[in-house]
Amino acid sequence: MRFHLAPAVAEKGLIGAYSLLKDFDISRADPAAVTAYVDKAVARARGALAKIPVSDDPVLRGFHQLHLDFSVPTRKLHSAPETLLRYLEKRGDIPRIGPFVDLYNAVSIETRLALGAHDLDHVEGDVSLRLTDGTEHFHPIGAPEPEAVRPGEYAYVDDAGDVICRLEVRQVEKTKVTAGTKSAFLIVQGNARTSPEFVRQGHDRLLSVLSGFFGGTVEPLYRP
């Protein structure tokens, strides 16, 4: 697959790095080692939140501004890293879903970047980060039915017209990572307040963590 970034999205300051991680094996990871890695990331993030709360974090505020620039209702739709960190502030931990998701969430709470992973076997054709026109299909993870798509937002959309991630907020049932996932399309997204170098560093860190635990080969798609 290829990745396409629409100029109408990029000109608002959205910045990201994207890759494929292929032929990995989630079962090869030691569960205790995964838990230990995530526990340490959570402890570091708690320490960081004691100094800079979610409401004052410059990267998270950058996502708020990005949403405002696209007329997204910011009170209801928070970026994925903000949702994780608010959960952490309230409960002292992040949700534990599975080794692959837990590890990229751990990287997300430390970098404040929006990270995502999509089962490549269920992505149809290429992926475009573009403005929505309202005709796309969108079935969020955990939702019983598809939901309507607002025109004028940005979304990651495959060639079948399916949204695989709305903004950097909601991923979908179609491409969710499971224990049987072998290859994934990886998203590392920032905003106008994150430099290209910072996004590249977050991207490379994610790839290092995931490949270190699960193996696989990397196929770069796009770097800022």
Coordinates of C-alpha atoms in Angstrom, one line a residue:
M1 CA 0.0 0.0 0.0
R2 CA 0.9 3.7 -0.4
F3 CA 0.1 6.6 1.9
H4 CA -1.2 10.0 0.6
L5 CA -1.3 13.2 2.5
A6 CA -3.8 15.8 1.1
P7 CA -2.4 19.4 0.9
A8 CA -5.6 20.7 2.5
V9 CA -4.8 18.8 5.6
A10 CA -1.0 19.4 5.7
E11 CA -1.4 23.1 5.3
K12 CA -3.2 23.3 8.7
G13 CA 0.0 22.0 10.4
L14 CA -0.9 18.4 10.8
I15 CA 2.4 16.4 10.7
G16 CA 3.0 12.7 10.8
A17 CA 5.3 9.8 10.0
Y18 CA 3.9 6.5 8.7
S19 CA 5.3 3.0 8.1
L20 CA 4.3 -0.6 7.7
L21 CA 5.6 -3.2 10.2
K22 CA 5.3 -6.6 8.4
D23 CA 5.5 -10.2 9.4
F24 CA 5.7 -9.8 13.2
D25 CA 4.5 -12.3 15.8
I26 CA 2.6 -10.9 18.8
S27 CA 2.9 -14.3 20.6
R28 CA 6.7 -14.1 20.7
A29 CA 6.6 -11.3 23.3
D30 CA 7.1 -12.2 27.0
P31 CA 3.9 -11.0 28.7
A32 CA 5.9 -10.1 31.9
A33 CA 8.3 -8.0 29.9
V34 CA 5.5 -6.1 28.1
T35 CA 3.8 -5.4 31.5
A36 CA 7.1 -4.2 33.0
Y37 CA 7.7 -1.8 30.0
V38 CA 4.2 -0.4 30.2
D39 CA 4.3 -0.1 34.0
K40 CA 7.5 2.0 33.7
A41 CA 6.1 4.2 31.0
V42 CA 3.0 4.8 33.2
A43 CA 5.1 5.7 36.2
R44 CA 7.1 8.2 34.1
A45 CA 3.9 9.7 32.7
R46 CA 2.4 10.1 36.2
G47 CA 5.6 12.0 37.2
A48 CA 5.3 14.2 34.1
L49 CA 1.6 14.9 34.8
A50 CA 2.5 16.1 38.3
K51 CA 4.6 18.9 36.7
I52 CA 2.5 19.6 33.6
P53 CA -1.2 18.6 33.8
V54 CA -3.1 17.6 30.7
S55 CA -4.8 21.0 30.4
D56 CA -1.4 22.8 30.1
D57 CA 0.5 20.4 27.9
P58 CA 1.6 22.2 24.7
V59 CA 1.4 19.2 22.4
L60 CA -2.1 18.3 23.6
R61 CA -3.1 22.0 23.2
G62 CA -1.8 21.7 19.7
F63 CA -4.3 19.0 18.9
H64 CA -7.1 21.2 20.3
Q65 CA -6.0 24.0 18.0
L66 CA -5.9 21.5 15.1
H67 CA -9.5 20.5 15.8
L68 CA -10.6 24.1 16.0
D69 CA -9.0 24.8 12.6
F70 CA -11.2 22.1 11.1
S71 CA -14.3 23.1 13.1
V72 CA -14.3 19.9 15.1
P73 CA -16.3 20.0 18.4
T74 CA -13.3 19.9 20.8
R75 CA -15.4 19.4 24.0
K76 CA -16.5 16.0 22.8
L77 CA -13.5 14.8 20.7
H78 CA -10.1 14.7 22.3
S79 CA -7.0 13.4 20.7
A80 CA -6.0 9.8 21.5
P81 CA -3.0 10.8 23.7
E82 CA -5.2 13.3 25.7
T83 CA -7.8 10.6 26.3
L84 CA -5.2 8.2 27.6
L85 CA -3.6 10.8 29.8
R86 CA -7.0 12.0 31.2
Y87 CA -7.7 8.3 32.0
L88 CA -4.3 8.1 33.7
E89 CA -4.9 11.2 35.7
K90 CA -8.2 9.8 37.0
R91 CA -7.3 6.2 37.5
G92 CA -3.5 6.0 37.9
D93 CA -3.1 3.7 34.9
I94 CA -4.0 3.3 31.3
P95 CA -6.3 0.6 29.9
R96 CA -4.6 -2.7 29.3
I97 CA -6.0 -4.2 26.0
G98 CA -3.3 -6.4 24.6
P99 CA 0.5 -6.4 24.2
F100 CA 0.7 -4.6 20.9
V101 CA -1.8 -1.9 21.7
D102 CA -0.5 -1.5 25.3
L103 CA 3.0 -0.9 24.0
Y104 CA 2.1 1.8 21.5
N105 CA -0.1 3.4 24.1
A106 CA 2.9 3.5 26.4
V107 CA 4.9 5.3 23.7
S108 CA 2.0 7.7 23.2
I109 CA 1.6 8.8 26.8
E110 CA 5.3 9.6 27.0
T111 CA 5.6 11.4 23.7
R112 CA 2.1 12.9 23.6
L113 CA 1.9 12.0 20.0
A114 CA -1.2 10.3 18.5
L115 CA -0.3 6.7 17.6
G116 CA -2.3 4.1 15.8
A117 CA -2.0 0.7 14.3
H118 CA -4.2 -1.0 11.7
D119 CA -4.3 -4.6 10.6
L120 CA -2.8 -4.4 7.1
D121 CA -4.8 -7.5 5.9
H122 CA -8.0 -5.5 6.3
V123 CA -6.8 -2.2 4.7
E124 CA -8.1 -2.0 1.2
G125 CA -5.7 -0.4 -1.3
D126 CA -3.9 2.8 -0.3
V127 CA -4.6 5.0 2.7
S128 CA -5.2 8.8 2.3
L129 CA -5.2 11.4 5.0
R130 CA -7.7 13.8 3.5
L131 CA -10.8 15.9 4.2
T132 CA -14.1 13.9 4.5
D133 CA -17.1 14.6 2.2
G134 CA -19.6 12.7 4.3
T135 CA -20.0 9.7 2.1
E136 CA -17.3 7.6 3.8
H137 CA -18.2 4.5 5.9
F138 CA -17.2 4.7 9.6
H139 CA -17.6 1.9 12.2
P140 CA -15.8 2.8 15.4
I141 CA -14.2 0.2 17.6
G142 CA -16.8 -1.0 20.1
A143 CA -19.7 0.7 18.4
P144 CA -22.7 -1.6 17.6
E145 CA -23.4 0.2 14.3
P146 CA -21.6 2.5 11.8
E147 CA -21.8 6.2 12.5
A148 CA -22.3 9.2 10.2
V149 CA -19.2 11.1 9.0
R150 CA -19.1 14.8 9.2
P151 CA -17.9 16.6 6.0
G152 CA -14.8 18.7 6.3
E153 CA -13.0 16.8 9.0
Y154 CA -9.7 15.0 8.4
A155 CA -9.6 11.2 8.4
Y156 CA -7.5 8.3 7.3
V157 CA -9.5 6.6 4.5
D158 CA -8.7 3.5 2.5
D159 CA -9.5 3.0 -1.2
A160 CA -12.8 1.3 -0.3
G161 CA -14.0 4.6 1.2
D162 CA -13.8 3.3 4.8
V163 CA -12.5 5.6 7.5
I164 CA -9.9 3.6 9.4
C165 CA -9.2 6.5 11.9
R166 CA -11.4 9.6 12.5
L167 CA -9.1 12.5 13.1
E168 CA -6.6 11.0 15.6
V169 CA -9.5 10.2 17.9
R170 CA -11.3 6.9 16.9
Q171 CA -10.0 3.8 15.2
V172 CA -12.4 1.2 13.7
E173 CA -13.6 -2.4 13.9
K174 CA -12.4 -3.1 10.4
T175 CA -8.7 -2.7 10.9
K176 CA -8.3 -3.2 14.7
V177 CA -5.2 -5.1 15.8
T178 CA -5.9 -8.5 17.3
A179 CA -3.8 -11.4 18.6
G180 CA -3.7 -12.7 15.0
T181 CA -2.5 -9.6 13.3
K182 CA 0.8 -10.1 11.4
S183 CA 1.3 -6.8 9.6
A184 CA 0.2 -3.3 10.5
F185 CA 0.0 0.2 9.1
L186 CA 1.4 2.5 11.8
I187 CA 0.5 6.1 12.4
V188 CA 2.6 8.6 14.4
Q189 CA 0.9 12.0 14.2
G190 CA 1.6 15.4 15.7
N191 CA 0.4 18.9 15.0
A192 CA 1.7 22.4 14.4
R193 CA 3.4 22.4 17.8
T194 CA 5.5 19.3 17.2
S195 CA 8.6 19.7 15.0
P196 CA 9.3 17.2 12.2
E197 CA 12.3 16.0 14.1
F198 CA 10.2 15.3 17.2
V199 CA 7.6 13.3 15.1
R200 CA 10.4 11.4 13.4
Q201 CA 11.9 10.5 16.8
G202 CA 8.6 9.3 18.1
H203 CA 8.0 7.3 15.0
D204 CA 11.5 5.6 15.3
R205 CA 11.0 5.0 19.0
L206 CA 7.6 3.2 18.3
L207 CA 9.2 1.0 15.6
S208 CA 12.1 0.1 17.9
V209 CA 9.7 -0.9 20.7
L210 CA 7.3 -2.9 18.6
S211 CA 10.0 -4.7 16.5
G212 CA 12.0 -5.3 19.7
F213 CA 9.1 -7.2 21.2
F214 CA 7.4 -8.8 18.2
G215 CA 10.0 -8.8 15.4
G216 CA 9.0 -8.0 11.8
T217 CA 10.4 -5.8 9.1
V218 CA 9.8 -2.1 8.5
E219 CA 8.6 -0.6 5.3
P220 CA 8.7 3.2 5.5
L221 CA 5.9 5.1 3.8
Y222 CA 6.2 8.8 4.7
R223 CA 8.5 10.9 6.9
P224 CA 8.1 14.7 7.4

